[in-house]
XYZ file of C-alpha atoms in Angstrom:
104
model
C 0.006 0.009 -0.009
C 1.262 3.453 -0.880
C 1.024 5.965 1.991
C 1.613 9.540 0.979
C 1.101 12.325 3.488
C -0.900 15.350 2.514
C 1.720 17.817 1.187
C -0.344 20.807 2.338
C 0.151 19.909 6.014
C 3.930 20.126 5.796
C 5.288 23.572 6.523
C 9.018 23.854 6.905
C 10.213 21.577 9.692
C 6.847 20.866 11.274
C 3.591 19.181 10.362
C 0.056 19.562 11.566
C 0.002 15.770 11.902
C 1.350 14.704 15.320
C 4.989 13.676 15.098
C 4.811 13.858 11.329
C 2.702 10.770 10.822
C -0.801 9.748 9.900
C -3.096 6.940 10.990
C -2.359 4.967 7.815
C 1.150 4.396 9.153
C -0.495 2.105 11.691
C -3.552 0.896 9.745
C -1.504 -0.600 6.882
C 0.694 -2.882 9.024
C -2.405 -3.873 11.021
C -3.607 -5.811 7.949
C -0.158 -7.373 7.392
C 0.497 -5.427 4.185
C 3.719 -3.920 2.890
C 3.754 -0.176 3.314
C 5.632 2.183 1.032
C 5.546 5.673 2.483
C 7.070 9.110 1.920
C 7.646 9.786 5.636
C 7.699 7.950 8.959
C 9.350 8.904 12.266
C 12.393 6.640 12.801
C 11.232 5.366 16.135
C 7.847 4.192 14.771
C 8.973 1.793 12.053
C 12.450 0.956 10.715
C 12.982 1.677 7.019
C 13.826 -1.437 5.033
C 12.794 -3.744 7.893
C 9.193 -2.798 8.838
C 8.334 -0.140 6.233
C 9.745 1.049 2.930
C 10.380 4.769 2.511
C 10.955 6.536 -0.783
C 12.706 9.797 -1.631
C 11.206 10.891 -4.950
C 9.068 9.649 -7.823
C 11.916 7.661 -9.449
C 12.798 6.002 -6.171
C 9.100 5.198 -5.605
C 8.736 3.564 -9.027
C 11.879 1.466 -8.534
C 10.705 0.268 -5.127
C 7.193 -0.519 -6.308
C 8.594 -2.546 -9.195
C 11.054 -4.341 -6.907
C 8.497 -5.336 -4.269
C 5.875 -6.347 -6.809
C 8.431 -8.826 -8.152
C 9.748 -10.015 -4.764
C 6.869 -11.549 -2.865
C 9.000 -13.161 -0.153
C 10.712 -9.851 0.700
C 7.387 -7.987 0.541
C 5.799 -10.452 2.948
C 8.791 -10.389 5.310
C 8.620 -6.595 5.697
C 4.836 -6.657 6.037
C 5.010 -9.194 8.883
C 7.814 -7.244 10.576
C 5.641 -4.099 10.424
C 2.707 -6.025 11.904
C 4.856 -7.421 14.720
C 6.194 -3.943 15.584
C 2.655 -2.544 15.560
C 1.382 -5.240 17.951
C 4.438 -4.868 20.191
C 4.514 -1.069 20.508
C 1.695 0.759 18.711
C -1.731 -0.348 19.879
C -4.332 1.799 21.603
C -3.523 -0.108 24.797
C 0.069 1.128 24.567
C -1.126 4.697 24.032
C -3.538 4.599 26.976
C -0.893 3.107 29.305
C 1.518 5.901 28.306
C -1.184 8.516 28.890
C -1.964 7.113 32.341
C 1.778 7.249 33.269
C 1.933 10.876 32.167
C -1.201 11.795 34.165
C -0.002 9.990 37.275
C 3.346 11.810 37.037
């Protein structure tokens, strides 16, 4: 799945999307699907292991072609993304973090 952020939300070094991401960054690995995205915070998913990031249109086309023709690699990255999601990025994780912040 291709995940491109809305270019109108990016303004200089900040984004109106929290931490520079969108919900698709989490929804795509939730269905065990390879994600090719333009941006993703480094601590959310590791490029080349749990997600594929691209730099420009040429890079995107090369990566789409590569992963369409490499099912084993595509599935490996998709499963790694899913495992990271389940391990660190569920609503339960977010609520636990929020409770810790509130409790001080």
